[in-house]
PDB file of C-alpha atoms in Angstrom:
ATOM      1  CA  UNK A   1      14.958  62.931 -88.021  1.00 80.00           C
ATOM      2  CA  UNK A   2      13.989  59.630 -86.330  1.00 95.00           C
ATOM      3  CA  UNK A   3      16.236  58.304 -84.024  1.00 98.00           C
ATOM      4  CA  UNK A   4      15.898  54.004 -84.449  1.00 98.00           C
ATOM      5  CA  UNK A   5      16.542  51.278 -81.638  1.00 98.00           C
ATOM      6  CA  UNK A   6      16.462  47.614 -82.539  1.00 98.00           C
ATOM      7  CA  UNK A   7      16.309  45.097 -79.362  1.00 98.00           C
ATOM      8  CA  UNK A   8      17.799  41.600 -80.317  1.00 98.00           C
ATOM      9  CA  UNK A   9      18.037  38.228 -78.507  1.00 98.00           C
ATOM     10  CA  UNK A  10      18.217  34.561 -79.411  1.00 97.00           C
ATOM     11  CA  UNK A  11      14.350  34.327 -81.024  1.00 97.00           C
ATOM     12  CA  UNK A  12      12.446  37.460 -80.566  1.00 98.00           C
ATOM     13  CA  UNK A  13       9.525  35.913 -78.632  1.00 98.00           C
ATOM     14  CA  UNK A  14      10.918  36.302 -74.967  1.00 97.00           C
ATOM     15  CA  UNK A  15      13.931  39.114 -74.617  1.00 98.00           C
ATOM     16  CA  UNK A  16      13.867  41.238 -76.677  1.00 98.00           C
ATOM     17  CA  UNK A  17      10.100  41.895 -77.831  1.00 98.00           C
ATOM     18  CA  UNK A  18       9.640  42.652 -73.718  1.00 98.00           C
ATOM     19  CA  UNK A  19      12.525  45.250 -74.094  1.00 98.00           C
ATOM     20  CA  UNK A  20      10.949  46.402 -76.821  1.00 98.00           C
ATOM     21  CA  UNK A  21       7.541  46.894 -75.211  1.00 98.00           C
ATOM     22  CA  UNK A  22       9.126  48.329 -71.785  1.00 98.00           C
ATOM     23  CA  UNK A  23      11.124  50.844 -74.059  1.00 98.00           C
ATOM     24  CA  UNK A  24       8.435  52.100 -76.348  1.00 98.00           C
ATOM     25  CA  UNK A  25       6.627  52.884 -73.154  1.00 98.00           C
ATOM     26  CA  UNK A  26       9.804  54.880 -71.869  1.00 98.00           C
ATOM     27  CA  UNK A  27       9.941  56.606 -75.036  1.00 98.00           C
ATOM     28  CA  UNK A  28       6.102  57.516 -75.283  1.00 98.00           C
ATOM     29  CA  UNK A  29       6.322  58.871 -71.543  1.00 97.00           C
ATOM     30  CA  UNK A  30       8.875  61.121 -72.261  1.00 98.00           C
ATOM     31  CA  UNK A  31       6.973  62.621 -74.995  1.00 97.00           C
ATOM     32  CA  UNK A  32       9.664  61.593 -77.496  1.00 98.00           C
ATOM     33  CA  UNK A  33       7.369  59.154 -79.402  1.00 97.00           C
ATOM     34  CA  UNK A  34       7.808  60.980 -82.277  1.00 97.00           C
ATOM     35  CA  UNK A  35      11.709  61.194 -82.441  1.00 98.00           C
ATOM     36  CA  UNK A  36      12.335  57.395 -81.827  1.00 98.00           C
ATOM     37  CA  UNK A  37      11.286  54.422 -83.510  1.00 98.00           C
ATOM     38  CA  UNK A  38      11.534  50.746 -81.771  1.00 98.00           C
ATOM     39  CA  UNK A  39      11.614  47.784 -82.959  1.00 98.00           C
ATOM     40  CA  UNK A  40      13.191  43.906 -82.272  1.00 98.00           C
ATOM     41  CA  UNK A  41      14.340  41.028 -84.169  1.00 98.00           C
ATOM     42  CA  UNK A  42      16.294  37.600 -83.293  1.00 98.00           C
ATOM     43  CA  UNK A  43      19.531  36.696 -83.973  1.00 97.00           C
ATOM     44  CA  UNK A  44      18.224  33.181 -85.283  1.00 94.00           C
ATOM     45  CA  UNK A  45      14.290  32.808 -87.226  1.00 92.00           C
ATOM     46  CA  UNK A  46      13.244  29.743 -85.156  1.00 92.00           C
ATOM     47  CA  UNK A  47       9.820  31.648 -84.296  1.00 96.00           C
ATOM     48  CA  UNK A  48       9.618  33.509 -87.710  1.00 96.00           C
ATOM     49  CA  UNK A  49       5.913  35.055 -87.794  1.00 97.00           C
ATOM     50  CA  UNK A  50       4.775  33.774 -84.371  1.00 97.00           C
ATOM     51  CA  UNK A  51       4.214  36.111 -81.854  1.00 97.00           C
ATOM     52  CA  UNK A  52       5.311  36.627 -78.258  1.00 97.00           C
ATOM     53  CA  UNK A  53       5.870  33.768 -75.736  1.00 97.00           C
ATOM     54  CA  UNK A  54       2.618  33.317 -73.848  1.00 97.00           C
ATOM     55  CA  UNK A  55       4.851  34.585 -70.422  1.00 97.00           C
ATOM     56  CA  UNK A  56       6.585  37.433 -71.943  1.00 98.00           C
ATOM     57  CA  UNK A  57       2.736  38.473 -73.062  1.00 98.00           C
ATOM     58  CA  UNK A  58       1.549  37.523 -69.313  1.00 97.00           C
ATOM     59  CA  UNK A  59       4.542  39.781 -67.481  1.00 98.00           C
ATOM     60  CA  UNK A  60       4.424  42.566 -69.993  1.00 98.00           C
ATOM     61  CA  UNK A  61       0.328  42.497 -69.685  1.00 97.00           C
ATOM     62  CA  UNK A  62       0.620  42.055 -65.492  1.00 97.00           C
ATOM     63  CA  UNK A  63       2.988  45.170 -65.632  1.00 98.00           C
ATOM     64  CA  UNK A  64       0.746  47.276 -67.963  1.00 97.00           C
ATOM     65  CA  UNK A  65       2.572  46.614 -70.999  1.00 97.00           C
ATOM     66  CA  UNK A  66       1.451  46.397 -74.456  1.00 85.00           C
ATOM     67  CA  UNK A  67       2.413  43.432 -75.996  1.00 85.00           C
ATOM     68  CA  UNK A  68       1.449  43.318 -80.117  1.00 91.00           C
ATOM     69  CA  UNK A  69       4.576  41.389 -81.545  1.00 96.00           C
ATOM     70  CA  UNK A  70       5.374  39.093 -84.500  1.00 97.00           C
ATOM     71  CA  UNK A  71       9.128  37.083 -84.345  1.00 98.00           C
ATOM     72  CA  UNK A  72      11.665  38.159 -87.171  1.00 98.00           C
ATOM     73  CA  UNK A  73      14.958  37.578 -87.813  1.00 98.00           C
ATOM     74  CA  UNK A  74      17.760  40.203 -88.203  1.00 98.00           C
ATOM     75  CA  UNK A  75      19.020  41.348 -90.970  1.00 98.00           C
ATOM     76  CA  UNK A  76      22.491  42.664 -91.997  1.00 98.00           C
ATOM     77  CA  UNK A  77      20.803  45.254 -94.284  1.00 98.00           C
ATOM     78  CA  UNK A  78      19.319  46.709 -91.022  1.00 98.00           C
ATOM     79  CA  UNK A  79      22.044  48.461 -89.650  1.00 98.00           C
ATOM     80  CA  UNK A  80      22.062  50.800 -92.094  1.00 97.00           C
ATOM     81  CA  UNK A  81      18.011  51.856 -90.655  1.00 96.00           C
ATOM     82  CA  UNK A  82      19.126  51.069 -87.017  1.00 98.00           C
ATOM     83  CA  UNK A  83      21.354  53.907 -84.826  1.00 98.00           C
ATOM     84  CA  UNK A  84      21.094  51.403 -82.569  1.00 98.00           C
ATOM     85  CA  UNK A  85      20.991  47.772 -82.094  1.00 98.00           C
ATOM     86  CA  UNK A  86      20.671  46.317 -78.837  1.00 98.00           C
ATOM     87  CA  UNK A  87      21.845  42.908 -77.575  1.00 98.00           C
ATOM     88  CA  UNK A  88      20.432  41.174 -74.846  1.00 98.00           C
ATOM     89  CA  UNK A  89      23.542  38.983 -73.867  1.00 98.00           C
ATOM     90  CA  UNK A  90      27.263  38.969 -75.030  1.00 98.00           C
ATOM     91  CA  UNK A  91      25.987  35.892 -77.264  1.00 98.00           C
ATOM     92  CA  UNK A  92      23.776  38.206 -79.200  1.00 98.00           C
ATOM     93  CA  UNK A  93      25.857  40.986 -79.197  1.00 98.00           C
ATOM     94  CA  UNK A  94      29.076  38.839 -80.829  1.00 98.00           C
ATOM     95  CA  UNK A  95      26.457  37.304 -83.215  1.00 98.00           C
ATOM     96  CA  UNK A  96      25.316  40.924 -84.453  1.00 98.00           C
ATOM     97  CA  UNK A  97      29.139  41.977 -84.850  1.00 98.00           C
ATOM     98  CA  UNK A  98      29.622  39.445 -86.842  1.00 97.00           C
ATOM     99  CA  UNK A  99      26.906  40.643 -89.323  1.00 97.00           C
ATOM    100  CA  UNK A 100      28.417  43.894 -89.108  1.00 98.00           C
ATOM    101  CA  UNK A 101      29.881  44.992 -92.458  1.00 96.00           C
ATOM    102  CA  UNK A 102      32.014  47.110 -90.582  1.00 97.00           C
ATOM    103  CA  UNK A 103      33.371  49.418 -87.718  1.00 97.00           C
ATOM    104  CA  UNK A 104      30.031  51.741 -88.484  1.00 97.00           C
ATOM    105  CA  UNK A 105      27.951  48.776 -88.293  1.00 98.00           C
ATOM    106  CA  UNK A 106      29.760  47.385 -85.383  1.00 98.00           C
ATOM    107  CA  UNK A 107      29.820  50.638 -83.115  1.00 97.00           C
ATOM    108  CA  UNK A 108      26.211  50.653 -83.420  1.00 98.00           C
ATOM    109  CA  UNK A 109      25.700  47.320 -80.624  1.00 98.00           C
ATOM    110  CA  UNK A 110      25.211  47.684 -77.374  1.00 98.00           C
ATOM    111  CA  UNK A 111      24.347  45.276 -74.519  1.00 98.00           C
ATOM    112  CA  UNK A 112      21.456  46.649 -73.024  1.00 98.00           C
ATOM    113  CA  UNK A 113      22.484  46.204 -69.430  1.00 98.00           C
ATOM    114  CA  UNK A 114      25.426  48.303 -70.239  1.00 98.00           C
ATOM    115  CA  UNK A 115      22.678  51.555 -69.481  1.00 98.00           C
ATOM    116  CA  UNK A 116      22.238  50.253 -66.377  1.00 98.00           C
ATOM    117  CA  UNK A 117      25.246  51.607 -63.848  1.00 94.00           C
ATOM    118  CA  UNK A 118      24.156  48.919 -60.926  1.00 96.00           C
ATOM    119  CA  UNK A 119      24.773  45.805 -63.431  1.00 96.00           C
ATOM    120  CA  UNK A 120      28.397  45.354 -62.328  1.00 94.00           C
ATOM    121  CA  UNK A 121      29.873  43.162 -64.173  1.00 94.00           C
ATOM    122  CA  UNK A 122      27.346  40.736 -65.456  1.00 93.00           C
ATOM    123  CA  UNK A 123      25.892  42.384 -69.017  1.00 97.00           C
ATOM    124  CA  UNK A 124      23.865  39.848 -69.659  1.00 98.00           C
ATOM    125  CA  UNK A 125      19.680  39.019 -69.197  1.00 98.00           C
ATOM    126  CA  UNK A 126      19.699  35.030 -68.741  1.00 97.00           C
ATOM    127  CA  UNK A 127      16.956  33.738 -71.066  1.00 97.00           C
ATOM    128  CA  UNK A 128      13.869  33.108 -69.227  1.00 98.00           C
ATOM    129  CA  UNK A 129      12.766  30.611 -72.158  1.00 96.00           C
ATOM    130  CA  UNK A 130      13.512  27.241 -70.051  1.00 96.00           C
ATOM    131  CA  UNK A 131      12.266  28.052 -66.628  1.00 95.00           C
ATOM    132  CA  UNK A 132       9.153  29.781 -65.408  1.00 95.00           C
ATOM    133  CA  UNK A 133       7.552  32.690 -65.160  1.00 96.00           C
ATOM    134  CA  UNK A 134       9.913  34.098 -62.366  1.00 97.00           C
ATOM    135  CA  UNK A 135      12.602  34.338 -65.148  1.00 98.00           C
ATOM    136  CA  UNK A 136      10.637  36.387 -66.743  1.00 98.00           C
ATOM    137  CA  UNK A 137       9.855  38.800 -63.890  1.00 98.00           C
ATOM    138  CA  UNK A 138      13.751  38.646 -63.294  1.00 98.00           C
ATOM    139  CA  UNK A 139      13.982  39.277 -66.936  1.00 98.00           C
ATOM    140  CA  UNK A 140      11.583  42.433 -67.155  1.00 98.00           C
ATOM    141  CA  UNK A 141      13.059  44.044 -64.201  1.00 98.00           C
ATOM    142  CA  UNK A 142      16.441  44.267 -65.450  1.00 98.00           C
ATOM    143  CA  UNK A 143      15.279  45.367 -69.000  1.00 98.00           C
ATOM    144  CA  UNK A 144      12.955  48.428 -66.610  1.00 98.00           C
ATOM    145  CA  UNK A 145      16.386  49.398 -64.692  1.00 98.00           C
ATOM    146  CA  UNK A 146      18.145  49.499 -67.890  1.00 98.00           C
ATOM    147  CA  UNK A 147      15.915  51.710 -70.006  1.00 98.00           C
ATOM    148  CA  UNK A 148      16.039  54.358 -67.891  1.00 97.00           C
ATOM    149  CA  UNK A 149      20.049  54.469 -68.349  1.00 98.00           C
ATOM    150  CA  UNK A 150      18.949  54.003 -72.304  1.00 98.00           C
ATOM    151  CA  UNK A 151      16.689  56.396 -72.387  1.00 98.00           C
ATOM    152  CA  UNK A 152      19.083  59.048 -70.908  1.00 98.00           C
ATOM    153  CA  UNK A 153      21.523  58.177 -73.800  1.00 98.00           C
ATOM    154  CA  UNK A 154      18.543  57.913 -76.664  1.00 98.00           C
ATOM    155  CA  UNK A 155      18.080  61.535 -75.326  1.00 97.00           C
ATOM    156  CA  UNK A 156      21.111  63.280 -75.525  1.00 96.00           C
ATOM    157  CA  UNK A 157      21.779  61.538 -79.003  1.00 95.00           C
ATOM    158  CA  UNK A 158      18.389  63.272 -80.438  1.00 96.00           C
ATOM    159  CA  UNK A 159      19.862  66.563 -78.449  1.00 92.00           C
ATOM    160  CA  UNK A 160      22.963  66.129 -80.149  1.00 83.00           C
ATOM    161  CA  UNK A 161      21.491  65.709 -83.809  1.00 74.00           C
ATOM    162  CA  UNK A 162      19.161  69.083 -82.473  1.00 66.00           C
ATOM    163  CA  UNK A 163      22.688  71.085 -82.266  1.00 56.00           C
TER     164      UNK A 163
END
């Protein structure tokens, strides 16, 4: 039974297709490839059917990366595919709730730093959209130090499901 992970942010050309790449390379090195399907969408379809932001493509290519990607927008209908739908900030993550149809739906968003025990109190990845490419360095190393925490999680969910 595939286990399926959706990463959403604002437009899903910066965010959230870079968590997407970092964790489908997480996944595939664990050898769990098979058990887990990834994918990301936006909260709003601004970049419908473009693909990445040039710098997401230029971190995620620096860092070894793949980076194939087209924009979408989320849909509520999804949640019933998803087990899990990752926000990037608490903007994304109240957005998605309020698509939820319900307490199912609802329980199923996470913010991604949330996997990561040495975020503290700030959840969120700033958008790297407005500034330069440093953002989104900043912006690739938390979504790194939060997969692994994800990955853990992803993990003993498909061990769970094994039972």
């Amino acid at each position: 039974m595939t286990y399926r992970v959706c990463f959403v942010c604002t437009g899903n050309i910066c965010r959230s297709p870079m968590a997407e790449s970092v964790f489908r390379a997480r996944v595939e090195e664990a050898g769990l490839a098979e058990l887990v399907e990834i994918d990301s969408a936006g909260t709003g379809g601004w970049h419908e059917g473009e693909g990445a932001d040039p710098r997401t493509v230029a971190v995620l290519d620096e860092h070894g990366y793949g980076t194939a990607h087209t924009a979408r927008r989320f849909q509520p209908s999804w949640f019933a595919d998803r087990d899990l739908v990752i926000a990037l900030d608490t903007g994304h993550l109240k957005a998605l709730r309020r698509l939820a149809a319900g307490e199912e739906d609802a329980r199923k968003v996470r913010l991604l730093r949330s996997y990561d025990p040495a975020a503290g109190d700030d959840l969120d990845v700033p958008d790297p959209y407005y500034g330069g490419l440093d953002g989104f360095e900043e912006c690739l190393e938390m979504v790194e130090e939060a997969s692994t925490g994800l990955l853990a999680a992803v993990r003993e969910r498909l061990e769970g499901r094994a039972a």
